[in-house]
Coordinates of C-alpha atoms in Angstrom, one line a residue:
M1 CA 86.6 -14.8 -31.7
N2 CA 83.4 -13.5 -33.6
K3 CA 80.5 -13.0 -31.2
N4 CA 77.6 -13.5 -33.6
S5 CA 77.3 -17.1 -33.2
I6 CA 74.2 -19.2 -33.7
I7 CA 73.0 -19.8 -30.2
P8 CA 69.6 -21.6 -28.7
F9 CA 67.0 -18.5 -28.2
G10 CA 65.7 -19.2 -24.5
K11 CA 64.7 -22.7 -23.8
T12 CA 62.5 -22.0 -27.3
N13 CA 63.1 -24.8 -30.3
L14 CA 64.4 -21.5 -32.0
Y15 CA 67.9 -20.9 -32.5
V16 CA 69.3 -17.5 -33.3
S17 CA 72.0 -15.3 -34.1
R18 CA 73.8 -13.3 -31.7
V19 CA 73.5 -10.2 -33.5
G20 CA 69.8 -9.3 -35.5
L21 CA 68.5 -6.7 -37.8
G22 CA 65.7 -4.3 -36.7
L23 CA 63.7 -2.9 -39.2
A24 CA 62.4 0.1 -37.0
A25 CA 64.6 2.7 -39.3
L26 CA 64.1 0.4 -42.8
G27 CA 60.5 0.2 -43.3
R28 CA 59.2 4.1 -43.2
P29 CA 60.3 7.4 -44.0
G30 CA 60.7 8.7 -40.8
Y31 CA 62.3 7.9 -37.5
I32 CA 64.2 9.0 -34.2
N33 CA 67.7 7.6 -35.0
L34 CA 69.9 10.9 -35.4
G35 CA 70.6 11.2 -38.8
H36 CA 68.0 8.7 -40.2
G37 CA 66.6 10.7 -43.0
D38 CA 70.5 11.8 -44.0
D39 CA 71.1 8.2 -43.9
L40 CA 68.4 7.6 -46.6
N41 CA 69.0 10.6 -48.5
N42 CA 65.7 12.4 -47.6
N43 CA 64.7 10.3 -50.6
Y44 CA 61.6 8.5 -49.5
D45 CA 60.3 6.8 -52.8
I46 CA 58.6 3.6 -51.5
E47 CA 60.7 1.7 -54.5
V48 CA 64.1 3.0 -53.0
M49 CA 63.5 2.6 -49.7
Q50 CA 62.6 -0.8 -50.5
K51 CA 65.9 -1.5 -52.3
N52 CA 68.0 -0.2 -49.3
A53 CA 66.4 -2.6 -47.2
A54 CA 66.6 -5.5 -49.1
Q55 CA 70.5 -4.1 -49.5
V56 CA 71.0 -4.1 -45.8
M57 CA 69.2 -7.4 -45.3
D58 CA 71.4 -9.0 -48.0
V59 CA 74.5 -7.7 -45.9
A60 CA 72.9 -9.0 -42.9
L61 CA 72.8 -12.4 -44.1
Q62 CA 76.1 -12.5 -45.5
N63 CA 77.4 -11.9 -41.9
G64 CA 75.7 -14.5 -40.1
I65 CA 72.4 -12.7 -39.3
R66 CA 69.3 -14.9 -38.5
Y67 CA 67.2 -12.8 -37.1
F68 CA 64.8 -9.9 -38.3
D69 CA 62.7 -8.1 -36.5
T70 CA 59.9 -5.9 -37.3
A71 CA 56.9 -4.5 -36.2
R72 CA 53.2 -3.6 -37.8
S73 CA 53.6 0.0 -37.1
Y74 CA 57.0 0.1 -39.1
G75 CA 55.3 1.2 -42.0
K76 CA 56.2 -1.3 -44.8
G77 CA 58.4 -3.1 -42.8
E78 CA 56.4 -6.6 -42.8
L79 CA 55.9 -6.6 -46.5
F80 CA 59.7 -5.4 -47.8
L81 CA 60.6 -8.3 -45.4
K82 CA 58.5 -10.5 -46.8
S83 CA 59.5 -9.5 -50.4
W84 CA 63.2 -10.0 -49.5
L85 CA 62.0 -13.4 -48.2
N86 CA 60.2 -14.5 -51.1
Q87 CA 64.1 -14.1 -52.9
Q88 CA 65.6 -16.6 -50.6
E89 CA 66.4 -19.7 -51.5
D90 CA 66.3 -21.5 -48.0
T91 CA 64.4 -19.3 -45.3
S92 CA 64.3 -22.3 -43.1
K93 CA 66.9 -21.5 -40.4
L94 CA 65.9 -17.6 -40.3
V95 CA 64.0 -15.9 -37.3
V96 CA 61.1 -13.6 -37.7
G97 CA 59.9 -11.6 -34.8
S98 CA 57.0 -9.2 -35.0
K99 CA 54.8 -6.9 -32.8
W100 CA 51.4 -5.7 -32.5
G101 CA 50.1 -2.9 -30.4
Y102 CA 50.7 0.4 -32.3
E103 CA 49.5 1.6 -35.3
Y104 CA 51.2 3.0 -38.5
T105 CA 49.4 6.7 -38.9
A106 CA 52.2 8.3 -40.5
E107 CA 50.8 8.1 -44.3
W108 CA 54.5 7.8 -45.3
N109 CA 54.9 11.7 -44.2
V110 CA 58.2 12.8 -42.2
K111 CA 56.3 15.6 -40.6
A112 CA 53.2 13.7 -39.6
E113 CA 52.1 14.7 -36.3
H114 CA 51.5 11.7 -35.0
H115 CA 53.8 8.5 -36.4
E116 CA 52.2 5.7 -34.7
I117 CA 49.6 5.4 -32.4
K118 CA 49.6 2.8 -29.7
S119 CA 46.6 0.6 -28.5
H120 CA 46.3 -2.7 -26.8
T121 CA 43.3 -3.8 -27.6
L122 CA 41.4 -7.3 -28.5
D123 CA 40.5 -5.8 -31.2
L124 CA 43.9 -4.4 -32.8
L125 CA 45.3 -7.5 -31.8
K126 CA 43.3 -9.6 -33.6
K127 CA 43.5 -7.4 -36.8
Q128 CA 46.8 -6.9 -36.4
W129 CA 47.8 -10.5 -36.4
M130 CA 45.7 -11.5 -39.1
E131 CA 47.8 -9.2 -41.3
S132 CA 51.2 -10.1 -39.7
V133 CA 50.4 -13.5 -41.0
S134 CA 49.1 -12.9 -44.1
L135 CA 52.3 -11.1 -45.0
L136 CA 54.8 -13.5 -43.1
D137 CA 53.2 -16.6 -42.9
E138 CA 55.1 -19.6 -41.7
N139 CA 58.3 -17.4 -41.5
L140 CA 56.6 -15.3 -38.3
N141 CA 57.9 -17.1 -35.4
I142 CA 57.8 -14.8 -32.5
Y143 CA 55.1 -12.3 -31.8
H144 CA 55.3 -9.3 -29.6
I145 CA 53.0 -6.9 -27.7
H146 CA 54.9 -3.8 -28.9
S147 CA 56.1 -1.8 -25.7
A148 CA 53.8 -3.4 -22.9
T149 CA 53.5 -1.0 -19.7
L150 CA 51.8 -1.2 -16.7
E151 CA 49.7 1.8 -17.5
S152 CA 48.5 0.4 -21.1
G153 CA 46.9 -2.6 -18.8
V154 CA 47.8 -5.0 -21.4
L155 CA 49.1 -7.5 -18.9
D156 CA 45.5 -7.2 -16.6
N157 CA 43.2 -7.2 -19.7
E158 CA 42.2 -11.3 -19.8
E159 CA 40.8 -11.2 -23.4
V160 CA 44.1 -10.2 -24.9
L161 CA 45.8 -12.5 -22.6
Q162 CA 43.4 -15.4 -23.4
Q163 CA 43.7 -14.6 -27.6
L164 CA 47.9 -14.9 -27.1
W165 CA 47.5 -17.6 -25.5
D166 CA 45.4 -19.1 -28.2
I167 CA 48.0 -17.7 -30.8
K168 CA 50.8 -19.5 -28.7
S169 CA 48.7 -22.8 -28.9
T170 CA 49.5 -22.7 -32.9
G171 CA 53.2 -22.7 -32.3
T172 CA 54.0 -19.1 -32.5
I173 CA 56.6 -17.8 -29.8
I174 CA 54.6 -14.8 -27.7
G175 CA 56.8 -12.5 -26.2
L176 CA 56.4 -8.5 -25.1
S177 CA 58.7 -5.1 -25.9
L178 CA 59.0 -2.7 -22.9
S179 CA 59.8 0.7 -23.1
G180 CA 60.3 3.6 -20.5
E181 CA 61.5 4.0 -17.1
K182 CA 59.5 0.7 -15.9
Q183 CA 61.0 -1.8 -17.8
S184 CA 61.6 -4.0 -15.2
E185 CA 58.3 -3.8 -13.3
T186 CA 56.7 -4.6 -16.5
L187 CA 58.9 -7.6 -16.9
E188 CA 58.3 -8.8 -13.5
K189 CA 54.7 -8.7 -13.7
A190 CA 54.7 -10.8 -17.2
L191 CA 57.1 -13.2 -15.4
K192 CA 54.2 -14.0 -13.3
I193 CA 51.5 -14.7 -16.0
Q194 CA 51.5 -18.7 -16.1
R195 CA 49.6 -21.7 -16.5
E196 CA 50.1 -24.9 -14.5
S197 CA 53.9 -23.6 -14.5
E198 CA 54.0 -22.5 -18.2
H199 CA 54.8 -18.8 -18.9
L200 CA 52.7 -17.3 -21.7
F201 CA 55.8 -15.1 -22.8
Q202 CA 58.7 -17.0 -24.0
S203 CA 60.4 -13.9 -25.2
V204 CA 61.2 -10.2 -24.2
Q205 CA 62.8 -7.4 -26.3
A206 CA 64.3 -4.2 -24.0
T207 CA 66.1 -1.5 -24.1
Y208 CA 69.3 -2.0 -22.7
N209 CA 72.6 -0.2 -23.8
I210 CA 75.8 1.5 -21.8
L211 CA 73.5 4.5 -20.8
E212 CA 70.8 2.5 -19.8
R213 CA 71.5 -0.3 -17.8
S214 CA 68.1 -0.2 -15.4
A215 CA 66.6 -3.8 -16.6
S216 CA 69.8 -6.1 -16.6
K217 CA 68.7 -7.7 -13.2
M218 CA 65.3 -8.6 -14.7
L219 CA 66.4 -9.3 -17.8
E220 CA 68.8 -11.9 -16.4
E221 CA 66.0 -12.9 -14.4
A222 CA 64.1 -13.9 -17.5
A223 CA 66.8 -15.3 -19.1
Y224 CA 67.2 -17.9 -16.5
Q225 CA 63.7 -18.6 -16.9
G226 CA 64.2 -20.0 -20.2
W227 CA 63.0 -16.8 -22.2
G228 CA 65.0 -15.5 -25.3
V229 CA 66.0 -12.1 -24.4
I230 CA 66.5 -9.3 -27.5
I231 CA 68.0 -6.2 -26.9
K232 CA 67.1 -3.0 -28.9
E233 CA 68.5 0.6 -28.8
V234 CA 72.0 -0.7 -28.5
V235 CA 73.2 2.4 -29.7
A236 CA 70.8 4.4 -27.9
N237 CA 69.0 5.9 -31.4
G238 CA 72.3 7.0 -32.3
R239 CA 73.3 8.9 -29.5
L240 CA 75.8 6.4 -28.6
T241 CA 77.6 7.2 -32.0
G242 CA 79.9 10.1 -33.1
R243 CA 76.8 11.6 -34.6
N244 CA 75.8 12.6 -30.9
E245 CA 76.7 16.2 -29.7
E246 CA 75.0 16.7 -27.0
E247 CA 77.6 19.4 -24.5
D248 CA 76.7 16.8 -21.7
F249 CA 77.8 13.8 -23.4
Q250 CA 81.0 14.7 -24.5
P251 CA 83.0 13.6 -21.7
F252 CA 81.2 10.3 -22.2
K253 CA 82.1 10.5 -26.3
Q254 CA 85.8 11.0 -25.1
K255 CA 86.0 7.7 -23.0
L256 CA 84.2 6.4 -26.2
N257 CA 86.4 7.3 -28.3
A258 CA 89.5 6.0 -26.4
I259 CA 88.4 2.6 -26.2
A260 CA 86.9 2.5 -30.0
Q261 CA 90.3 3.7 -31.0
K262 CA 92.2 1.4 -29.0
H263 CA 90.1 -1.4 -30.8
D264 CA 90.1 0.1 -34.4
V265 CA 86.4 0.6 -34.4
G266 CA 83.8 2.9 -34.4
I267 CA 81.9 4.1 -31.1
D268 CA 78.8 1.9 -32.4
A269 CA 80.7 -1.4 -32.4
I270 CA 81.9 -0.7 -28.8
A271 CA 78.3 -0.1 -27.8
M272 CA 77.4 -3.5 -29.7
A273 CA 80.4 -5.4 -27.6
F274 CA 79.3 -4.3 -24.4
V275 CA 75.5 -5.7 -25.0
L276 CA 76.8 -9.1 -26.3
S277 CA 79.4 -9.1 -23.3
Q278 CA 76.3 -9.9 -20.9
P279 CA 75.5 -13.6 -21.1
W280 CA 72.0 -13.3 -20.7
V281 CA 72.1 -11.5 -24.1
S282 CA 70.3 -13.7 -26.6
V283 CA 70.2 -11.0 -29.5
A284 CA 71.7 -7.8 -29.9
L285 CA 69.6 -5.7 -32.7
S286 CA 71.2 -3.5 -34.7
G287 CA 68.8 -0.8 -35.8
A288 CA 71.1 0.4 -38.6
S289 CA 69.8 2.3 -42.2
T290 CA 72.6 1.3 -44.4
A291 CA 74.4 -1.6 -45.4
D292 CA 77.6 0.4 -44.6
M293 CA 76.1 1.2 -40.8
L294 CA 75.6 -2.5 -40.3
Q295 CA 78.8 -3.2 -41.5
E296 CA 80.1 -1.0 -38.7
N297 CA 78.0 -2.2 -36.3
L298 CA 79.0 -5.8 -36.7
K299 CA 82.5 -5.1 -36.1
G300 CA 81.1 -5.3 -32.3
A301 CA 81.0 -9.2 -32.6
E302 CA 84.4 -9.0 -33.1
V303 CA 85.7 -7.0 -30.5
Q304 CA 86.5 -8.4 -26.9
L305 CA 86.3 -6.0 -24.3
D306 CA 88.8 -6.3 -21.4
M307 CA 88.4 -5.9 -17.8
F308 CA 89.8 -2.3 -18.3
D309 CA 87.2 -1.1 -20.9
L310 CA 84.5 -2.7 -18.9
Q311 CA 85.5 -0.2 -15.5
M312 CA 85.8 2.9 -18.2
L313 CA 82.3 1.5 -19.4
D314 CA 80.7 1.7 -15.7
E315 CA 81.5 5.3 -15.6
I316 CA 79.5 6.4 -18.7
Y317 CA 75.9 6.0 -17.8
E318 CA 72.8 8.2 -17.0
E319 CA 69.6 8.2 -14.5
N320 CA 66.8 6.0 -15.9
E321 CA 64.8 9.2 -16.2
I322 CA 66.9 11.2 -17.9
Y323 CA 67.7 8.6 -20.6
W324 CA 64.0 8.4 -21.5
Q325 CA 63.4 11.9 -21.4
K326 CA 66.6 12.6 -23.4
R327 CA 64.8 9.5 -25.8
K328 CA 61.4 11.4 -25.6
E329 CA 62.8 14.8 -27.0
L330 CA 64.6 13.4 -30.3
D331 CA 63.1 14.5 -33.5
W332 CA 61.8 12.2 -36.3
N333 CA 63.2 12.6 -39.4

């Protein structure tokens, strides 16, 4: 059974595909995914990259993907998405999410010292909201805080929260994406931001995968409260693929290969199938940088993991702080 069906996005008025496409690796020349530069043939010409992004989005649409995810800091991600949307006959059934809170600072340079700089200020929210709306207009359905953390103070900033309530009143779904070791604590705080029993946020985007499962209980709670739940980093920035040559990962890789061979797919598809097997997940994002990679990821929507697979997968995990430390050490390429 294909799990890439269309389902309600929480208790909102939106409907989404279970697999979505994230544009983090498509909209800018540098990203932390293993082998990203090689995927792009180290050709960072804007027209070449835009053509590649459009091809991947074409394949996504042909395969039933209806949720597309971008951000202001994904280089030209919003622009590439808008240009592609303009070529489509009917976009009424497509759902688009974007994010504010990071500024893209690499200037199209893979070797930039800083690729993006975080700022959760009211001024940046106002600026980036206008930029996102000017590009995506009526196609923009969900607007997330990009990597909300307790440390950034964004969930305590009353001016920012009021602005988000104002944006919500226009009909846009307000959400937040999470990152780091304290995803659960941040989400727990966000769930309490309400007025007259109405949540400010109705969408959460979080890292959850075979290796990093620490936020599962809070994500399940958000789903229970009627939020849409979007999962990013399904393949852990390429670490849950055959590309991972880390020495201490090899015992995990052997187990993953055994499950993958049993289902005649790649490790990436097993990672996707694992996330889709969670009933509280609305959308699992593919972060594919090529059309072929997306096709391989999508095979995970066809895989039905059995009890033995899941028992073996339960033996594959990293401690929360180790996972996030390894992620910080990934090279931009």
